[in-house]
Amino acid sequence: MTSVLYDVPGPKARRVSLIGSVVGTVLILGLLAWIVMTLAQQGIFEGRRWAIFTRGDVWTLLANGLGATLSAAALAAVIAFPLGLMFCLLRISLVAWIRIPARVVLEFLRGMPVVLMMLFVLLVFGTSSFIAVVAGLVLYNTAIFAEIIRAGIQSLPKGQREAGLTIGLTSFQSRMLIELPQAVRRMMPSLVAQLVVLLKDTSLGYIVAYGELLRAVQVMADFLGNAFLFPIFFVAAAIYIVINICVSRLAIWIERRGSKKTAGGVAPAPTAVVAPELPDVTGRK
Amino acid sequence: MEVIIENLPLYWEGLLRTLFLSVVSGIIALILGTLLAAARVSPVAALRGFSTVYVEILRNTPLTIAFFFAVVVLPRLGVTFQQFEVAAIIALSAYTAAFIAEAVRSGVNSVPLGQAEAARSIGMNFGQVLNLIILPQALRTVIPPLINILIALVKNSSVAGAFFVLELFGYGRQMANANGDQVMAVLLGVAFFYLLLTIPLGVLASTVERKVAIAR
């Protein structure tokens, strides 16, 4: 491992590091052992609590919850992406009375908690909780997608637009034919990373009583008894984590694979995927 | 409109609670996140491993799951809280720490290798390299993303409102239930108070970003 902080360790440093590793491992294992012991005292690991996973209906309920989670996320992503593209074009328009209202709308949407938008749609328009969840996700992610794509366009070399205008394209044609395709490809890692956020935010549907995965856990715990809450919760959390890690890996893979078709390559996925604004758009590598 | 003015004390109370949750969790998350980042770049393999696992798991867990764990599951494991605020702070800070750790780590990694090599070649020791050369440069790149994470934290604290903690979102829900005919005004009021917190922070982030940007 190369680090900016220290040299490749020599024999003495390696010995110190080995001792450190052993001590660290013992401490961490000790902590884990203590947690497991505490949990075992509560009877968490009794076989009968985990035996429910041999029942088909438990899995059916979990699968229904997962299906609800994924369908809301997929629908929201499919609607939010084109809307984000459109808002991005409005936001960078040369006409001030288009640009400024678009900017106000985007700042408004970005500055609010997603769950508040879900509640708003649910109560004000009296929709079903599915529509409330999708609408909340669409409103928020439209703003984020627009900002990501805008960052992509602004990170393109200036010559790309200039060349387009020089050969007689209109401003709009240059945006559509030259800048947008490159910006989208360039920001692909960030866009995919945002999908993880979108997927995670689906679980806010729990709060507006949408029957997603976490709600399925709650329903099952109410039905089967609290003794089974921990096992079911544990499995549901594991499902979330596995899916999200897969999507994160996809973003990293796209980034590594890079792209030679855009001027300046592909931008790295932001590390802070919760951040409402893109952390790094200055082209730093 | 009058429903907002009538309920101004509640909005104010909610705003203060939201601020309290965000500040306390923010401070804990900054400390925990920095420690995790330090472990992540340390020469000790066990610490690196632990930190990696923590960050990967928490970053890929929905916040609602973290809250559900802290508020619903933990008490049934024998860990009880006098107040739900404590559980909310645990969930928020544990979740946010993972993102802070990633931001700090990427800040350290963004400093070119040659900087540390040059420092070592003129005879600086590890502490000097870190304090005089690496950290000042790393911090400049890290502060804007950190502010963005804190903005997200303010917005994320709204989830606490759904888990028995009365803050801006929690009060908003209460007021919406009490004033069924003016839900829209009530919720727009809540939105306004959130923007009061998040937009100035956003402006701060972009100002700092412009100020400290390093041309490399």
Short mmCIF file of C-alpha atoms in Angstrom, two decimals:
data_model
loop_
_atom_site.label_atom_id
_atom_site.label_comp_id
_atom_site.label_asym_id
_atom_site.label_seq_id
_atom_site.Cartn_x
_atom_site.Cartn_y
_atom_site.Cartn_z
CA MET A 1 0.00 0.00 0.00
CA THR A 2 1.42 3.33 -0.97
CA SER A 3 0.48 6.23 1.20
CA VAL A 4 1.53 9.83 1.12
CA LEU A 5 2.11 9.67 4.82
CA TYR A 6 4.85 7.14 5.43
CA ASP A 7 7.65 5.28 3.70
CA VAL A 8 7.54 1.63 2.75
CA PRO A 9 8.19 0.20 6.23
CA GLY A 10 11.50 -1.41 7.10
CA PRO A 11 11.94 -4.49 9.32
CA LYS A 12 11.56 -2.57 12.58
CA ALA A 13 8.50 -0.61 11.47
CA ARG A 14 6.99 -3.84 10.15
CA ARG A 15 7.43 -5.45 13.56
CA VAL A 16 5.80 -2.47 15.30
CA SER A 17 2.97 -2.52 12.76
CA LEU A 18 2.49 -6.28 13.26
CA ILE A 19 2.27 -5.81 17.04
CA GLY A 20 -0.14 -2.93 16.47
CA SER A 21 -2.26 -5.09 14.18
CA VAL A 22 -2.41 -7.91 16.73
CA VAL A 23 -3.32 -5.55 19.57
CA GLY A 24 -5.89 -3.79 17.38
CA THR A 25 -7.43 -7.09 16.26
CA VAL A 26 -7.62 -8.34 19.84
CA LEU A 27 -9.31 -5.12 20.95
CA ILE A 28 -11.82 -5.17 18.10
CA LEU A 29 -12.51 -8.89 18.52
CA GLY A 30 -12.97 -8.28 22.26
CA LEU A 31 -15.50 -5.54 21.51
CA LEU A 32 -17.35 -7.80 19.06
CA ALA A 33 -17.28 -10.69 21.55
CA TRP A 34 -18.76 -8.41 24.20
CA ILE A 35 -21.54 -7.36 21.82
CA VAL A 36 -22.27 -10.97 20.86
CA MET A 37 -22.30 -12.04 24.55
CA THR A 38 -24.69 -9.23 25.42
CA LEU A 39 -26.95 -10.19 22.53
CA ALA A 40 -26.76 -13.88 23.49
CA GLN A 41 -27.87 -13.03 27.02
CA GLN A 42 -30.98 -11.47 25.49
CA GLY A 43 -31.55 -14.81 23.79
CA ILE A 44 -31.02 -13.47 20.29
CA PHE A 45 -29.23 -16.51 18.99
CA GLU A 46 -31.75 -19.13 20.07
CA GLY A 47 -32.51 -21.46 17.22
CA ARG A 48 -36.26 -20.92 17.36
CA ARG A 49 -35.83 -17.22 16.61
CA TRP A 50 -33.99 -17.95 13.41
CA ALA A 51 -36.13 -20.94 12.47
CA ILE A 52 -38.70 -18.55 10.96
CA PHE A 53 -36.46 -18.23 7.93
CA THR A 54 -37.35 -21.80 7.00
CA ARG A 55 -40.90 -20.58 6.47
CA GLY A 56 -41.86 -19.62 2.96
CA ASP A 57 -44.33 -16.87 3.90
CA VAL A 58 -41.63 -14.90 5.74
CA TRP A 59 -39.61 -14.80 2.57
CA THR A 60 -42.69 -13.92 0.53
CA LEU A 61 -43.30 -10.89 2.76
CA LEU A 62 -39.66 -9.84 2.58
CA ALA A 63 -39.71 -10.24 -1.21
CA ASN A 64 -42.87 -8.13 -1.46
CA GLY A 65 -41.23 -5.42 0.63
CA LEU A 66 -38.13 -5.55 -1.52
CA GLY A 67 -40.25 -5.42 -4.66
CA ALA A 68 -42.03 -2.32 -3.37
CA THR A 69 -38.68 -0.71 -2.54
CA LEU A 70 -37.18 -1.47 -5.95
CA SER A 71 -40.23 -0.48 -7.98
CA ALA A 72 -40.48 2.91 -6.28
CA ALA A 73 -36.76 3.51 -6.78
CA ALA A 74 -36.80 2.41 -10.42
CA LEU A 75 -39.84 4.51 -11.33
CA ALA A 76 -38.43 7.56 -9.55
CA ALA A 77 -35.06 7.23 -11.29
CA VAL A 78 -36.66 6.84 -14.71
CA ILE A 79 -38.77 9.98 -14.25
CA ALA A 80 -36.15 12.07 -12.45
CA PHE A 81 -33.37 11.65 -14.99
CA PRO A 82 -35.04 13.32 -18.03
CA LEU A 83 -36.51 15.98 -15.75
CA GLY A 84 -33.02 16.61 -14.37
CA LEU A 85 -31.68 16.96 -17.92
CA MET A 86 -34.39 19.47 -18.74
CA PHE A 87 -33.85 21.51 -15.58
CA CYS A 88 -30.12 21.51 -16.22
CA LEU A 89 -30.71 23.09 -19.65
CA LEU A 90 -33.01 25.69 -18.10
CA ARG A 91 -30.52 26.37 -15.32
CA ILE A 92 -27.68 27.17 -17.73
CA SER A 93 -29.87 29.01 -20.22
CA LEU A 94 -28.49 32.26 -21.59
CA VAL A 95 -31.85 33.92 -20.97
CA ALA A 96 -31.96 35.34 -17.44
CA TRP A 97 -35.72 34.99 -16.95
CA ILE A 98 -35.45 31.26 -17.63
CA ARG A 99 -32.21 30.73 -15.72
CA ILE A 100 -33.14 32.51 -12.50
CA PRO A 101 -36.52 30.83 -11.82
CA ALA A 102 -34.95 27.45 -12.62
CA ARG A 103 -32.20 28.18 -10.14
CA VAL A 104 -34.70 29.18 -7.43
CA VAL A 105 -36.69 25.98 -7.96
CA LEU A 106 -33.56 23.83 -7.82
CA GLU A 107 -32.22 25.51 -4.66
CA PHE A 108 -35.63 25.07 -3.04
CA LEU A 109 -35.83 21.37 -3.89
CA ARG A 110 -32.25 20.69 -2.86
CA GLY A 111 -32.53 22.41 0.50
CA MET A 112 -35.44 20.37 1.82
CA PRO A 113 -35.60 16.97 3.49
CA VAL A 114 -36.96 14.30 1.12
CA VAL A 115 -39.35 13.01 3.75
CA LEU A 116 -40.95 16.45 3.99
CA MET A 117 -41.69 16.40 0.25
CA MET A 118 -43.18 12.91 0.57
CA LEU A 119 -45.42 14.07 3.41
CA PHE A 120 -46.38 17.18 1.44
CA VAL A 121 -47.51 15.19 -1.59
CA LEU A 122 -49.27 12.64 0.60
CA LEU A 123 -51.27 15.17 2.64
CA VAL A 124 -51.81 18.04 0.23
CA PHE A 125 -52.75 16.02 -2.83
CA GLY A 126 -54.15 13.07 -0.88
CA THR A 127 -52.34 10.56 -3.07
CA SER A 128 -51.51 6.96 -2.30
CA SER A 129 -48.30 6.44 -0.34
CA PHE A 130 -46.66 4.90 -3.43
CA ILE A 131 -47.21 8.07 -5.45
CA ALA A 132 -46.09 10.20 -2.49
CA VAL A 133 -42.83 8.25 -2.21
CA VAL A 134 -42.13 8.37 -5.94
CA ALA A 135 -43.04 12.07 -6.17
CA GLY A 136 -40.79 12.95 -3.21
CA LEU A 137 -37.89 11.04 -4.71
CA VAL A 138 -38.48 12.55 -8.17
CA LEU A 139 -38.59 16.13 -6.87
CA TYR A 140 -35.38 15.79 -4.90
CA ASN A 141 -33.39 13.74 -7.40
CA THR A 142 -34.40 15.92 -10.34
CA ALA A 143 -32.57 18.75 -8.59
CA ILE A 144 -29.54 16.60 -7.81
CA PHE A 145 -29.34 15.14 -11.34
CA ALA A 146 -29.60 18.64 -12.80
CA GLU A 147 -26.73 19.85 -10.64
CA ILE A 148 -24.57 16.83 -11.49
CA ILE A 149 -25.08 17.30 -15.23
CA ARG A 150 -24.50 21.04 -14.93
CA ALA A 151 -21.21 20.33 -13.17
CA GLY A 152 -20.36 17.97 -16.04
CA ILE A 153 -21.08 20.60 -18.69
CA GLN A 154 -19.10 23.25 -16.84
CA SER A 155 -16.14 20.91 -16.45
CA LEU A 156 -15.88 20.42 -20.23
CA PRO A 157 -13.09 22.32 -21.95
CA LYS A 158 -14.39 25.65 -23.28
CA GLY A 159 -13.30 24.77 -26.81
CA GLN A 160 -16.03 22.14 -27.10
CA ARG A 161 -18.77 24.77 -27.13
CA GLU A 162 -16.73 27.29 -29.07
CA ALA A 163 -16.06 24.78 -31.83
CA GLY A 164 -19.76 23.97 -32.03
CA LEU A 165 -20.73 27.62 -32.33
CA THR A 166 -17.97 28.23 -34.89
CA ILE A 167 -19.31 25.65 -37.33
CA GLY A 168 -22.68 27.39 -37.17
CA LEU A 169 -24.61 25.38 -34.59
CA THR A 170 -27.02 27.37 -32.51
CA SER A 171 -26.44 27.56 -28.77
CA PHE A 172 -29.18 24.99 -28.18
CA GLN A 173 -27.79 22.61 -30.80
CA SER A 174 -24.35 22.86 -29.27
CA ARG A 175 -25.79 22.00 -25.86
CA MET A 176 -27.77 19.04 -27.16
CA LEU A 177 -25.34 17.61 -29.70
CA ILE A 178 -21.94 18.37 -28.22
CA GLU A 179 -22.03 19.25 -24.54
CA LEU A 180 -24.82 17.14 -23.00
CA PRO A 181 -23.69 13.77 -24.37
CA GLN A 182 -20.17 14.36 -23.10
CA ALA A 183 -21.34 15.73 -19.75
CA VAL A 184 -23.63 12.76 -19.10
CA ARG A 185 -20.90 10.29 -19.96
CA ARG A 186 -18.37 12.21 -17.91
CA MET A 187 -20.60 12.32 -14.86
CA MET A 188 -21.80 8.71 -15.16
CA PRO A 189 -20.02 7.60 -11.96
CA SER A 190 -21.70 10.41 -9.99
CA LEU A 191 -25.07 9.66 -11.54
CA VAL A 192 -24.81 5.98 -10.62
CA ALA A 193 -23.59 6.89 -7.13
CA GLN A 194 -26.70 9.06 -6.77
CA LEU A 195 -28.79 5.95 -7.53
CA VAL A 196 -27.50 4.50 -4.25
CA VAL A 197 -28.82 7.58 -2.44
CA LEU A 198 -32.14 7.28 -4.26
CA LEU A 199 -32.41 3.60 -3.33
CA LYS A 200 -31.57 4.37 0.30
CA ASP A 201 -34.10 7.21 0.40
CA THR A 202 -36.82 4.81 -0.69
CA SER A 203 -36.79 3.54 2.89
CA LEU A 204 -38.11 6.95 3.96
CA GLY A 205 -41.36 5.56 2.57
CA TYR A 206 -41.57 3.73 5.89
CA ILE A 207 -42.45 7.08 7.45
CA VAL A 208 -45.37 7.75 5.10
CA ALA A 209 -46.61 4.16 5.58
CA TYR A 210 -45.47 2.84 2.20
CA GLY A 211 -45.18 -0.95 2.30
CA GLU A 212 -41.48 -1.15 1.53
CA LEU A 213 -38.87 -3.47 3.03
CA LEU A 214 -38.57 -1.84 6.45
CA ARG A 215 -42.34 -1.60 6.78
CA ALA A 216 -42.48 -5.33 5.98
CA VAL A 217 -40.08 -5.92 8.90
CA GLN A 218 -42.30 -3.90 11.22
CA VAL A 219 -45.43 -5.72 10.05
CA MET A 220 -43.82 -9.12 10.55
CA ALA A 221 -42.51 -8.20 13.99
CA ASP A 222 -45.98 -7.03 15.01
CA PHE A 223 -47.49 -10.22 13.69
CA LEU A 224 -44.94 -12.80 14.87
CA GLY A 225 -43.97 -11.11 18.10
CA ASN A 226 -41.09 -8.99 19.23
CA ALA A 227 -38.87 -12.01 19.78
CA PHE A 228 -38.46 -12.21 16.01
CA LEU A 229 -37.81 -8.53 15.40
CA PHE A 230 -34.05 -8.80 15.58
CA PRO A 231 -33.58 -11.70 13.11
CA ILE A 232 -35.96 -10.20 10.54
CA PHE A 233 -34.47 -6.74 10.91
CA PHE A 234 -30.98 -8.17 10.55
CA VAL A 235 -31.84 -9.95 7.30
CA ALA A 236 -33.60 -6.88 5.85
CA ALA A 237 -30.66 -4.61 6.69
CA ALA A 238 -28.30 -7.12 5.08
CA ILE A 239 -30.44 -7.08 1.89
CA TYR A 240 -30.25 -3.28 1.73
CA ILE A 241 -26.50 -3.24 2.30
CA VAL A 242 -25.76 -5.93 -0.29
CA ILE A 243 -27.85 -4.18 -2.99
CA ASN A 244 -26.31 -0.78 -2.27
CA ILE A 245 -22.76 -2.11 -2.21
CA CYS A 246 -23.40 -3.71 -5.62
CA VAL A 247 -24.59 -0.39 -7.09
CA SER A 248 -21.63 1.43 -5.48
CA ARG A 249 -19.27 -1.08 -7.04
CA LEU A 250 -20.92 -0.45 -10.40
CA ALA A 251 -20.14 3.27 -10.04
CA ILE A 252 -16.51 2.51 -9.17
CA TRP A 253 -16.28 0.09 -12.09
CA ILE A 254 -17.60 2.70 -14.53
CA GLU A 255 -15.11 5.19 -13.15
CA ARG A 256 -12.17 2.77 -13.50
CA ARG A 257 -13.24 1.76 -16.97
CA GLY A 258 -13.18 5.47 -17.71
CA SER A 259 -14.08 6.81 -21.07
CA LYS A 260 -11.89 8.01 -23.83
CA LYS A 261 -14.78 9.50 -25.73
CA THR A 262 -15.08 12.69 -23.75
CA ALA A 263 -12.68 15.54 -23.56
CA GLY A 264 -11.01 15.06 -20.21
CA GLY A 265 -12.24 11.60 -19.22
CA VAL A 266 -14.72 10.62 -16.58
CA ALA A 267 -15.13 12.50 -13.32
CA PRO A 268 -14.59 10.50 -10.13
CA ALA A 269 -17.70 9.54 -8.21
CA PRO A 270 -18.15 11.86 -5.25
CA THR A 271 -17.18 10.26 -1.97
CA ALA A 272 -19.87 12.13 -0.14
CA VAL A 273 -22.89 10.71 -1.89
CA VAL A 274 -25.25 12.27 0.61
CA ALA A 275 -23.97 15.71 -0.16
CA PRO A 276 -26.54 17.87 -1.92
CA GLU A 277 -23.87 19.65 -3.89
CA LEU A 278 -21.13 18.02 -5.91
CA PRO A 279 -17.96 18.11 -3.87
CA ASP A 280 -15.50 18.15 -6.69
CA VAL A 281 -16.20 19.62 -10.07
CA THR A 282 -13.03 21.54 -10.60
CA GLY A 283 -11.43 18.75 -12.56
CA ARG A 284 -8.98 17.85 -9.81
CA LYS A 285 -7.82 14.31 -10.05
CA MET B 1 -50.89 32.16 6.29
CA GLU B 2 -52.34 32.82 9.76
CA VAL B 3 -51.79 29.19 10.69
CA ILE B 4 -48.04 29.79 10.40
CA ILE B 5 -48.17 32.95 12.49
CA GLU B 6 -50.31 31.29 15.15
CA ASN B 7 -47.88 28.43 15.41
CA LEU B 8 -44.68 30.45 15.27
CA PRO B 9 -43.61 29.33 18.79
CA LEU B 10 -43.87 25.69 17.68
CA TYR B 11 -41.87 26.37 14.51
CA TRP B 12 -39.25 28.18 16.59
CA GLU B 13 -39.08 25.32 19.09
CA GLY B 14 -38.74 22.84 16.21
CA LEU B 15 -36.02 24.88 14.58
CA LEU B 16 -34.04 24.95 17.84
CA ARG B 17 -34.46 21.19 18.35
CA THR B 18 -33.37 20.51 14.76
CA LEU B 19 -30.37 22.75 15.29
CA PHE B 20 -29.57 21.00 18.58
CA LEU B 21 -29.77 17.52 17.00
CA SER B 22 -27.64 18.64 14.04
CA VAL B 23 -24.97 20.38 16.11
CA VAL B 24 -24.55 17.59 18.68
CA SER B 25 -24.57 14.80 16.08
CA GLY B 26 -22.35 16.90 13.83
CA ILE B 27 -19.69 17.31 16.51
CA ILE B 28 -19.75 13.63 17.47
CA ALA B 29 -19.66 12.61 13.79
CA LEU B 30 -16.72 14.93 13.06
CA ILE B 31 -14.68 13.40 15.89
CA LEU B 32 -15.65 9.81 15.10
CA GLY B 33 -15.22 10.34 11.36
CA THR B 34 -11.76 11.86 11.74
CA LEU B 35 -10.70 8.94 13.95
CA LEU B 36 -12.04 6.49 11.34
CA ALA B 37 -10.21 8.32 8.56
CA ALA B 38 -7.01 8.27 10.61
CA ALA B 39 -7.45 4.52 11.12
CA ARG B 40 -8.06 4.14 7.38
CA VAL B 41 -4.69 5.69 6.42
CA SER B 42 -2.74 4.25 9.35
CA PRO B 43 0.01 1.64 8.84
CA VAL B 44 -1.81 -0.79 11.18
CA ALA B 45 -3.70 -3.30 9.04
CA ALA B 46 -6.31 -4.22 11.69
CA LEU B 47 -7.39 -0.60 12.12
CA ARG B 48 -7.56 -0.12 8.34
CA GLY B 49 -9.74 -3.21 8.06
CA PHE B 50 -12.11 -2.19 10.84
CA SER B 51 -12.50 1.32 9.49
CA THR B 52 -13.13 0.07 5.95
CA VAL B 53 -15.84 -2.33 7.10
CA TYR B 54 -17.53 0.35 9.24
CA VAL B 55 -17.54 2.95 6.48
CA GLU B 56 -18.74 0.52 3.78
CA ILE B 57 -21.60 -0.80 5.91
CA LEU B 58 -22.85 2.51 7.30
CA ARG B 59 -22.59 4.30 3.96
CA ASN B 60 -24.75 1.67 2.30
CA THR B 61 -27.36 1.51 5.05
CA PRO B 62 -30.45 3.69 4.66
CA LEU B 63 -30.71 6.24 7.46
CA THR B 64 -34.17 4.94 8.29
CA ILE B 65 -32.64 1.53 9.03
CA ALA B 66 -30.09 3.15 11.36
CA PHE B 67 -32.89 4.99 13.16
CA PHE B 68 -35.04 1.89 13.34
CA PHE B 69 -32.10 0.06 14.88
CA ALA B 70 -31.38 2.76 17.45
CA VAL B 71 -34.99 3.49 18.40
CA VAL B 72 -36.77 0.15 18.01
CA VAL B 73 -34.21 -2.66 18.07
CA LEU B 74 -31.70 -1.43 20.68
CA PRO B 75 -34.27 -1.03 23.49
CA ARG B 76 -35.39 -4.62 22.94
CA LEU B 77 -31.77 -5.69 23.36
CA GLY B 78 -31.71 -4.13 26.80
CA VAL B 79 -30.21 -0.77 25.83
CA THR B 80 -32.84 1.69 26.97
CA PHE B 81 -32.92 5.46 26.64
CA GLN B 82 -34.54 8.02 28.87
CA GLN B 83 -35.15 10.17 25.82
CA PHE B 84 -35.51 9.34 22.16
CA GLU B 85 -33.18 12.25 21.38
CA VAL B 86 -30.26 10.11 22.58
CA ALA B 87 -31.17 7.31 20.17
CA ALA B 88 -31.58 9.85 17.36
CA ILE B 89 -28.17 11.35 18.06
CA ILE B 90 -26.59 7.89 18.07
CA ALA B 91 -28.16 7.03 14.71
CA LEU B 92 -27.36 10.39 13.08
CA SER B 93 -23.77 10.57 14.27
CA ALA B 94 -22.94 6.93 13.51
CA TYR B 95 -24.35 7.37 9.98
CA THR B 96 -22.75 10.76 9.27
CA ALA B 97 -19.35 9.67 10.63
CA ALA B 98 -18.97 7.20 7.75
CA PHE B 99 -19.39 10.00 5.18
CA ILE B 100 -17.04 12.32 7.05
CA ALA B 101 -14.42 9.57 7.21
CA GLU B 102 -14.63 9.13 3.43
CA ALA B 103 -14.34 12.88 2.79
CA VAL B 104 -11.35 13.30 5.10
CA ARG B 105 -9.63 10.25 3.65
CA SER B 106 -10.07 11.44 0.09
CA GLY B 107 -8.71 14.82 1.18
CA VAL B 108 -5.54 13.20 2.47
CA ASN B 109 -5.30 11.13 -0.69
CA SER B 110 -5.70 14.20 -2.88
CA VAL B 111 -2.36 15.58 -1.72
CA PRO B 112 0.19 14.55 -4.35
CA LEU B 113 2.75 11.93 -3.28
CA GLY B 114 5.60 14.29 -4.16
CA GLN B 115 4.64 16.67 -1.35
CA ALA B 116 5.31 14.08 1.35
CA GLU B 117 8.38 12.78 -0.49
CA ALA B 118 9.84 16.27 -0.68
CA ALA B 119 9.12 16.82 3.02
CA ARG B 120 10.76 13.56 3.99
CA SER B 121 13.73 14.17 1.75
CA ILE B 122 14.58 17.36 3.63
CA GLY B 123 14.54 15.35 6.86
CA MET B 124 11.09 15.95 8.34
CA ASN B 125 9.71 13.22 10.57
CA PHE B 126 6.22 11.69 10.37
CA GLY B 127 4.64 14.27 12.68
CA GLN B 128 6.16 17.19 10.81
CA VAL B 129 5.15 15.79 7.42
CA LEU B 130 1.59 15.36 8.65
CA ASN B 131 1.19 18.67 10.49
CA LEU B 132 3.16 21.02 8.29
CA ILE B 133 2.73 19.63 4.80
CA ILE B 134 -0.15 17.18 4.39
CA LEU B 135 -2.92 18.33 6.74
CA PRO B 136 -2.96 22.03 5.73
CA GLN B 137 -3.39 21.02 2.09
CA ALA B 138 -5.82 18.21 2.85
CA LEU B 139 -8.06 20.44 4.98
CA ARG B 140 -8.50 22.96 2.20
CA THR B 141 -9.89 20.33 -0.14
CA VAL B 142 -11.98 18.75 2.58
CA ILE B 143 -13.84 21.70 4.12
CA PRO B 144 -16.37 22.27 1.28
CA PRO B 145 -17.44 18.60 1.14
CA LEU B 146 -17.62 18.57 4.94
CA ILE B 147 -20.01 21.51 4.90
CA ASN B 148 -22.09 19.66 2.33
CA ILE B 149 -22.22 16.62 4.61
CA LEU B 150 -23.38 18.87 7.44
CA ILE B 151 -26.15 20.28 5.19
CA ALA B 152 -27.23 16.72 4.53
CA LEU B 153 -27.13 16.11 8.28
CA VAL B 154 -29.54 19.01 8.92
CA LYS B 155 -31.94 17.55 6.35
CA ASN B 156 -31.42 14.01 7.63
CA SER B 157 -32.33 15.05 11.16
CA SER B 158 -35.92 15.25 9.85
CA VAL B 159 -36.04 11.45 10.02
CA ALA B 160 -35.83 11.80 13.81
CA GLY B 161 -39.21 13.51 13.66
CA ALA B 162 -40.71 10.25 12.48
CA PHE B 163 -39.16 8.34 15.39
CA PHE B 164 -40.82 10.07 18.35
CA VAL B 165 -38.44 13.04 18.49
CA LEU B 166 -40.14 16.41 18.23
CA GLU B 167 -38.10 18.62 15.95
CA LEU B 168 -39.03 20.70 12.91
CA PHE B 169 -40.45 17.79 10.90
CA GLY B 170 -42.07 16.22 13.97
CA TYR B 171 -43.85 19.43 14.92
CA GLY B 172 -44.75 19.96 11.27
CA ARG B 173 -46.48 16.60 11.19
CA GLN B 174 -48.30 17.42 14.42
CA MET B 175 -49.45 20.81 13.13
CA ALA B 176 -50.54 19.27 9.83
CA ASN B 177 -52.71 16.80 11.73
CA ALA B 178 -54.16 19.56 13.91
CA ASN B 179 -54.93 21.87 10.97
CA GLY B 180 -56.30 19.47 8.40
CA ASP B 181 -57.68 22.30 6.26
CA GLN B 182 -54.38 24.20 5.95
CA VAL B 183 -51.87 21.41 5.50
CA MET B 184 -50.21 23.13 2.57
CA ALA B 185 -49.47 26.34 4.48
CA VAL B 186 -48.20 24.39 7.50
CA LEU B 187 -45.80 22.27 5.46
CA LEU B 188 -44.58 25.18 3.34
CA GLY B 189 -43.77 26.86 6.65
CA VAL B 190 -41.71 23.85 7.69
CA ALA B 191 -39.93 23.92 4.32
CA PHE B 192 -39.15 27.61 4.81
CA PHE B 193 -37.52 26.95 8.19
CA TYR B 194 -35.40 24.15 6.74
CA LEU B 195 -34.25 26.44 3.94
CA LEU B 196 -33.34 28.99 6.62
CA LEU B 197 -30.73 26.49 7.81
CA THR B 198 -29.60 24.81 4.61
CA ILE B 199 -29.31 27.68 2.11
CA PRO B 200 -26.86 29.82 4.17
CA LEU B 201 -24.74 26.70 4.75
CA GLY B 202 -24.77 26.03 1.00
CA VAL B 203 -23.67 29.58 0.25
CA LEU B 204 -20.90 29.17 2.84
CA ALA B 205 -19.76 25.93 1.18
CA SER B 206 -19.45 27.46 -2.27
CA THR B 207 -17.73 30.59 -0.90
CA VAL B 208 -15.18 28.50 0.99
CA GLU B 209 -14.72 26.33 -2.08
CA ARG B 210 -13.92 29.36 -4.23
CA LYS B 211 -11.63 30.85 -1.58
CA VAL B 212 -9.52 27.78 -0.86
CA ALA B 213 -9.43 26.17 -4.30
CA ILE B 214 -5.89 25.13 -5.09
CA ALA B 215 -4.70 25.38 -8.65
CA ARG B 216 -2.70 22.21 -9.28
#
